[in-house]
Tab-separated table of C-alpha atoms in Angstrom:
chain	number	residue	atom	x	y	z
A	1	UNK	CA	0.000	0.000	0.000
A	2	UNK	CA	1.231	3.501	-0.813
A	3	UNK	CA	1.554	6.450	1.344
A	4	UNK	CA	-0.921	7.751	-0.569
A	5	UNK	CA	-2.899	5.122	0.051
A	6	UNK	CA	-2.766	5.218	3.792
A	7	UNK	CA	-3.151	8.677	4.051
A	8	UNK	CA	-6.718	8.195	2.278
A	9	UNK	CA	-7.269	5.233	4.105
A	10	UNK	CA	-6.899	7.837	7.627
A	11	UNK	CA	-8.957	10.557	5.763
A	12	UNK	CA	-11.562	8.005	5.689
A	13	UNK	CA	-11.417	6.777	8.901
A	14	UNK	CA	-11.739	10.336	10.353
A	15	UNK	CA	-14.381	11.483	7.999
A	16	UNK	CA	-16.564	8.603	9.472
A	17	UNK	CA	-15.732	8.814	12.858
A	18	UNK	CA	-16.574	12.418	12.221
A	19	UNK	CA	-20.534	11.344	10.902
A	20	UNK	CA	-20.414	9.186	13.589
A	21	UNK	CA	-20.310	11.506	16.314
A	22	UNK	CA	-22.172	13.865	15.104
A	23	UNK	CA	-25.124	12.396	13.816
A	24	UNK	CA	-25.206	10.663	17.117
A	25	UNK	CA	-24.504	13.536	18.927
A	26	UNK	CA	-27.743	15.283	17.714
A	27	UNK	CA	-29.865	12.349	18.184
A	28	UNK	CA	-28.453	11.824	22.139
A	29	UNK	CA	-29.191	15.548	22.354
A	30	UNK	CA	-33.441	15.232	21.903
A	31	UNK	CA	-32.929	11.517	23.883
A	32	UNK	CA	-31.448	13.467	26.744
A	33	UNK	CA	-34.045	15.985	27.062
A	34	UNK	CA	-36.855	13.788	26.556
A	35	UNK	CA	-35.526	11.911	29.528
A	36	UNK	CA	-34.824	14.192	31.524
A	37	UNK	CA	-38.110	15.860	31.213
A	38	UNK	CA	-39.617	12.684	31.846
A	39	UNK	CA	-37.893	12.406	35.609
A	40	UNK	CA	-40.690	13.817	37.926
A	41	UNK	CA	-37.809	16.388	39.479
A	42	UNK	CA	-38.931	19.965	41.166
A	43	UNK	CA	-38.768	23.213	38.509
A	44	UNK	CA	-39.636	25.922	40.949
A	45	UNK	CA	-41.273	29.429	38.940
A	46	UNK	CA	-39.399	31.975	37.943
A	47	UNK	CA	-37.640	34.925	40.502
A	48	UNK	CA	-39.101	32.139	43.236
A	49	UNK	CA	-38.260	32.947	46.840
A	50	UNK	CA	-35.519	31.002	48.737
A	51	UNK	CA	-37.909	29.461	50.601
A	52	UNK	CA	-40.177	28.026	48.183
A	53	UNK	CA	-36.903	26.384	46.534
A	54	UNK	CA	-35.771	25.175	49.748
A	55	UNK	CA	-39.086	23.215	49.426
A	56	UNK	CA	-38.843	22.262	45.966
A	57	UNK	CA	-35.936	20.554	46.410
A	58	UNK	CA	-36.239	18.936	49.845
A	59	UNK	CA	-36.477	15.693	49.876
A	60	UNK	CA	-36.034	14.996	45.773
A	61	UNK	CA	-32.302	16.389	45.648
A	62	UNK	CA	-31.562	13.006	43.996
A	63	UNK	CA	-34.200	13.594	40.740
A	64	UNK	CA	-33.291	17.173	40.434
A	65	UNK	CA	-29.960	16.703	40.157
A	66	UNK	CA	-30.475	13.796	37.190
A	67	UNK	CA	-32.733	16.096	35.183
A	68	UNK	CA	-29.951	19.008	35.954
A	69	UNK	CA	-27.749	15.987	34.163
A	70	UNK	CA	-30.057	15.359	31.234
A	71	UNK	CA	-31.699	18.432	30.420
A	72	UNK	CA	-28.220	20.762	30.999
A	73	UNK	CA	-25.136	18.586	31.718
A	74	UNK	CA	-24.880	15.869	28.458
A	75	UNK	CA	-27.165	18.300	26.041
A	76	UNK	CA	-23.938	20.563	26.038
A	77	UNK	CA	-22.333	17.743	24.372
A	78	UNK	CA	-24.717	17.673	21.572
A	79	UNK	CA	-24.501	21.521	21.336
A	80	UNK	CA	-20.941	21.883	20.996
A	81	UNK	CA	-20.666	18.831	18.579
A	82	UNK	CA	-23.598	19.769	16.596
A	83	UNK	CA	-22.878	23.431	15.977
A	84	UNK	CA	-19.003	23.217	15.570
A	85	UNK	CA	-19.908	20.897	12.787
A	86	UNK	CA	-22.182	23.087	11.402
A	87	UNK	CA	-20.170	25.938	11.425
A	88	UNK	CA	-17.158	24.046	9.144
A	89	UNK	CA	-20.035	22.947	6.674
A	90	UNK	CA	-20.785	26.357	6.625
A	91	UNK	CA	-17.595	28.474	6.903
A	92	UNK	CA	-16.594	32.211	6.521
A	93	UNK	CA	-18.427	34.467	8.394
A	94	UNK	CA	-21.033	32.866	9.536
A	95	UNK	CA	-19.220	30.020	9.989
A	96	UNK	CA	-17.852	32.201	12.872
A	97	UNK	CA	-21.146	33.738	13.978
A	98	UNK	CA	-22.114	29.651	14.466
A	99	UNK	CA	-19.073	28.684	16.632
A	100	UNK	CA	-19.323	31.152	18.983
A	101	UNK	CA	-23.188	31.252	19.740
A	102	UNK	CA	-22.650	27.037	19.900
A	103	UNK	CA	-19.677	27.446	22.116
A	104	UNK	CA	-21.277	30.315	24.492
A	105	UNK	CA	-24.778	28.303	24.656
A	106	UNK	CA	-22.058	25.340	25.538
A	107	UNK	CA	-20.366	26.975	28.279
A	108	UNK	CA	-24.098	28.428	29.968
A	109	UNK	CA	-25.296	24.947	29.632
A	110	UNK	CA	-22.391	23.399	31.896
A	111	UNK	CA	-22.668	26.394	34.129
A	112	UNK	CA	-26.641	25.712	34.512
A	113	UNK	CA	-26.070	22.168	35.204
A	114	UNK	CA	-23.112	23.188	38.079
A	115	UNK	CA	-25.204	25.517	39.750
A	116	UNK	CA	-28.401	23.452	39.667
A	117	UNK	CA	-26.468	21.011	41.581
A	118	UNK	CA	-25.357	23.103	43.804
A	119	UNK	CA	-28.907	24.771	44.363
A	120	UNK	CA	-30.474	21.614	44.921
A	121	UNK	CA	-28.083	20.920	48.083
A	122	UNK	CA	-28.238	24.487	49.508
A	123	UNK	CA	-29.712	25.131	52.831
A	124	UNK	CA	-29.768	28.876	53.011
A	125	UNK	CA	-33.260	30.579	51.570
A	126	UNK	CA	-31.097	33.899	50.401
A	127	UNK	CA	-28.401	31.641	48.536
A	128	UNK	CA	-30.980	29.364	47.146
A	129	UNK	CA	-32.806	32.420	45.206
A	130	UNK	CA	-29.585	33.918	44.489
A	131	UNK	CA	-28.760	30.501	42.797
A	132	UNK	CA	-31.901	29.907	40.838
A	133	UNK	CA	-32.245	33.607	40.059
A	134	UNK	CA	-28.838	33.395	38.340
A	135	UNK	CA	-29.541	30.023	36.499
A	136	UNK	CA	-32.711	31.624	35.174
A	137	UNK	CA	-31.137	34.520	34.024
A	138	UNK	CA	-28.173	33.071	32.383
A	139	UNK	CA	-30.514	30.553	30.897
A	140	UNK	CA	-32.016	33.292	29.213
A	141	UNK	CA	-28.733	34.657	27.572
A	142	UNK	CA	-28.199	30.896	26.331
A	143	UNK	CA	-31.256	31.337	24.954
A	144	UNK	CA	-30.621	34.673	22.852
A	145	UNK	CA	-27.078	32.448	22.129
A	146	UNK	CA	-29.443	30.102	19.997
A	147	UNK	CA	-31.484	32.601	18.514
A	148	UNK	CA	-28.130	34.024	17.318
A	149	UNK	CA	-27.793	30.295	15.951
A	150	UNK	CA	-30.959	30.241	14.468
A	151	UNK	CA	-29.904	33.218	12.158
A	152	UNK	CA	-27.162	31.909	11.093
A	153	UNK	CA	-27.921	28.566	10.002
A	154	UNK	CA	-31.044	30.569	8.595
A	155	UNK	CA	-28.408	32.805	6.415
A	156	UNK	CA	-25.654	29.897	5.789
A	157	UNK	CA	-28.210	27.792	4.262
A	158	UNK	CA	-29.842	30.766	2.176
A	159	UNK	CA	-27.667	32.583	1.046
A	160	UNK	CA	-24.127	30.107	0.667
A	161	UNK	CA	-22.541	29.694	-2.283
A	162	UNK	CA	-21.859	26.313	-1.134
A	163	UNK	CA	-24.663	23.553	-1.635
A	164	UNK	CA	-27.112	24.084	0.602
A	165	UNK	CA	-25.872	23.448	4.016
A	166	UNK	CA	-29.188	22.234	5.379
A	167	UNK	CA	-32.292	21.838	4.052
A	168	UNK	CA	-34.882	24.111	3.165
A	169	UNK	CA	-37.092	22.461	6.100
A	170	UNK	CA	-34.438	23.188	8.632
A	171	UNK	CA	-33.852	26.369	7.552
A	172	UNK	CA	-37.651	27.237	8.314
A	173	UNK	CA	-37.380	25.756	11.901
A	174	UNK	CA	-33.761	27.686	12.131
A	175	UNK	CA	-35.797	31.334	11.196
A	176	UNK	CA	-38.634	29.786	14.096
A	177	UNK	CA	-35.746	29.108	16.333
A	178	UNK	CA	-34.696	32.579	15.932
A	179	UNK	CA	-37.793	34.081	17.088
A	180	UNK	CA	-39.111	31.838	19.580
A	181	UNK	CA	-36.146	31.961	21.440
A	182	UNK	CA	-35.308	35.909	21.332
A	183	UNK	CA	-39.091	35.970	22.930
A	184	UNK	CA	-38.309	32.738	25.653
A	185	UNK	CA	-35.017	34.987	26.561
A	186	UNK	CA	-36.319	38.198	27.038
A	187	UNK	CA	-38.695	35.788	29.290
A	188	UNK	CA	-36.447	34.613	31.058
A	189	UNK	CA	-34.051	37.198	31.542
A	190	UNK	CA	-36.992	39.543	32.845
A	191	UNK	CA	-38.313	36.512	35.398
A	192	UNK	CA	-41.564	37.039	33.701
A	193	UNK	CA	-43.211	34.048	34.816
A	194	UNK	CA	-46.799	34.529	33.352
A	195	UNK	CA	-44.974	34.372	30.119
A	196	UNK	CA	-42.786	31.310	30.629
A	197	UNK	CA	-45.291	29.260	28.532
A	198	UNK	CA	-43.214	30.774	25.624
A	199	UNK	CA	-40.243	28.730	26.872
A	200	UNK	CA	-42.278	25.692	24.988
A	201	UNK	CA	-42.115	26.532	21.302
A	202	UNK	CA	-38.788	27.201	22.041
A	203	UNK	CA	-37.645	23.887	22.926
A	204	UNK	CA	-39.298	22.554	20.208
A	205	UNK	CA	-37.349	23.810	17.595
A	206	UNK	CA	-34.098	24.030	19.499
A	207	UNK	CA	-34.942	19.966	19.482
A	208	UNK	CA	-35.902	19.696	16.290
A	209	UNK	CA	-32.420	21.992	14.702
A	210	UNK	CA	-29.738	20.692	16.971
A	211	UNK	CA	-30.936	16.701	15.954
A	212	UNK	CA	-31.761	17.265	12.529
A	213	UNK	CA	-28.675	19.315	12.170
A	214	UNK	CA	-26.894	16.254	13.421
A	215	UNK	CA	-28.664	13.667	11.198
A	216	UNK	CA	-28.253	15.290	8.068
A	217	UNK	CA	-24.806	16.973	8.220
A	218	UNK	CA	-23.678	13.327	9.378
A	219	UNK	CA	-25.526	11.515	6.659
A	220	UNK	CA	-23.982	14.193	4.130
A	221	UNK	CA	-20.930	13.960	4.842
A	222	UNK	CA	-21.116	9.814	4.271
């Protein structure tokens, strides 16, 4: 075999370990947050006092800290992977614009699922809505990260002179992305808790972008 040879041989290797994780990647990202969401585990409102979260979380530190784990911890696995592969399919720019809003909404996710540990094992009312106060609010800045996202992969997929990054279905749910998660944000970021229903739509589409993302920039690249 040539060193030619080999060196394709390794290329090929690394392109399919590459589909591999990634297509994966997006479909372990909707798994986790279907099971998390699925655990039974306290989600106290919005701006709640300390002592309402005190007894939230007494007694079911255990569950909380398992959905904290599947809705925040191994999701910002999926994010990074996801995005970081979408942003070399898409390149330039935007390609840029994609890498950072993945890698910020990475870093809040790991921060959410620290402190929601750390808020479930609390004792002290005043650090406990200090705690969640903070989660909520940096949960809304992730959130404004993916609506960044959304516009991206809305604009790499329009307007590339590439192929078509994703398809024209994805795009749509990347422009709903957009909005419904500048509005969940603002939501959050305000504490507005008679609005937190918007929080929903949201999820959707972040579910449905970051897994098909996955699927079909892994299958593509097979």
């Amino acid at each position: 075999m040539t060193i030619n040879q080999c060196a394709a041989g390794t290329s090929v290797r690394r392109s399919h370990s590459l589909v591999t994780v990634t297509g994966v990647a997006g479909i372990g990202y909707a798994l986790s947050w279907i099971a998390g969401l699925a655990i039974p585990a306290p989600n106290p409102a919005l701006g709640a006092s300390g002592t309402a979260i005190l007894g939230a979380y007494a007694g079911h530190q255990a569950s909380a800290a398992v959905n904290f784990a599947l809705t925040e911890g191994l999701p910002a696995i999926g994010i990074a992977v996801v995005t970081l592969a979408l942003a070399r399919a898409t390149g330039g720019p935007l390609g840029r614009v994609l890498r950072a809003a993945g890698l910020t909404a990475t870093a809040i996710s790991v921060a959410e699922f620290v402190l929601g540990l750390i808020v479930t094992r609390t004792r002290d009312a005043g650090a406990a809505h200090l705690l969640w106060a903070s989660i909520d609010r940096i949960d809304g800045v992730k959130m404004l990260a993916f609506a960044v996202l959304g516009v991206a992969a809305y604009l790499a997929t329009a307007t590339s002179y590439r192929a078509a990054v994703l398809p024209r279905w994805l795009r749509y749910c990347a422009a709903a992305l957009a909005v419904t998660m500048t509005v969940s944000g603002l939501v959050y970021l305000m504490l507005a808790q008679a609005l937190v229903i918007a929080a929903g739509p949201a999820l959707l589409f972040l579910l449905v972008v970051i897994t098909g993302a996955g699927i079909v920039l892994g299958s593509r690249a097979r």
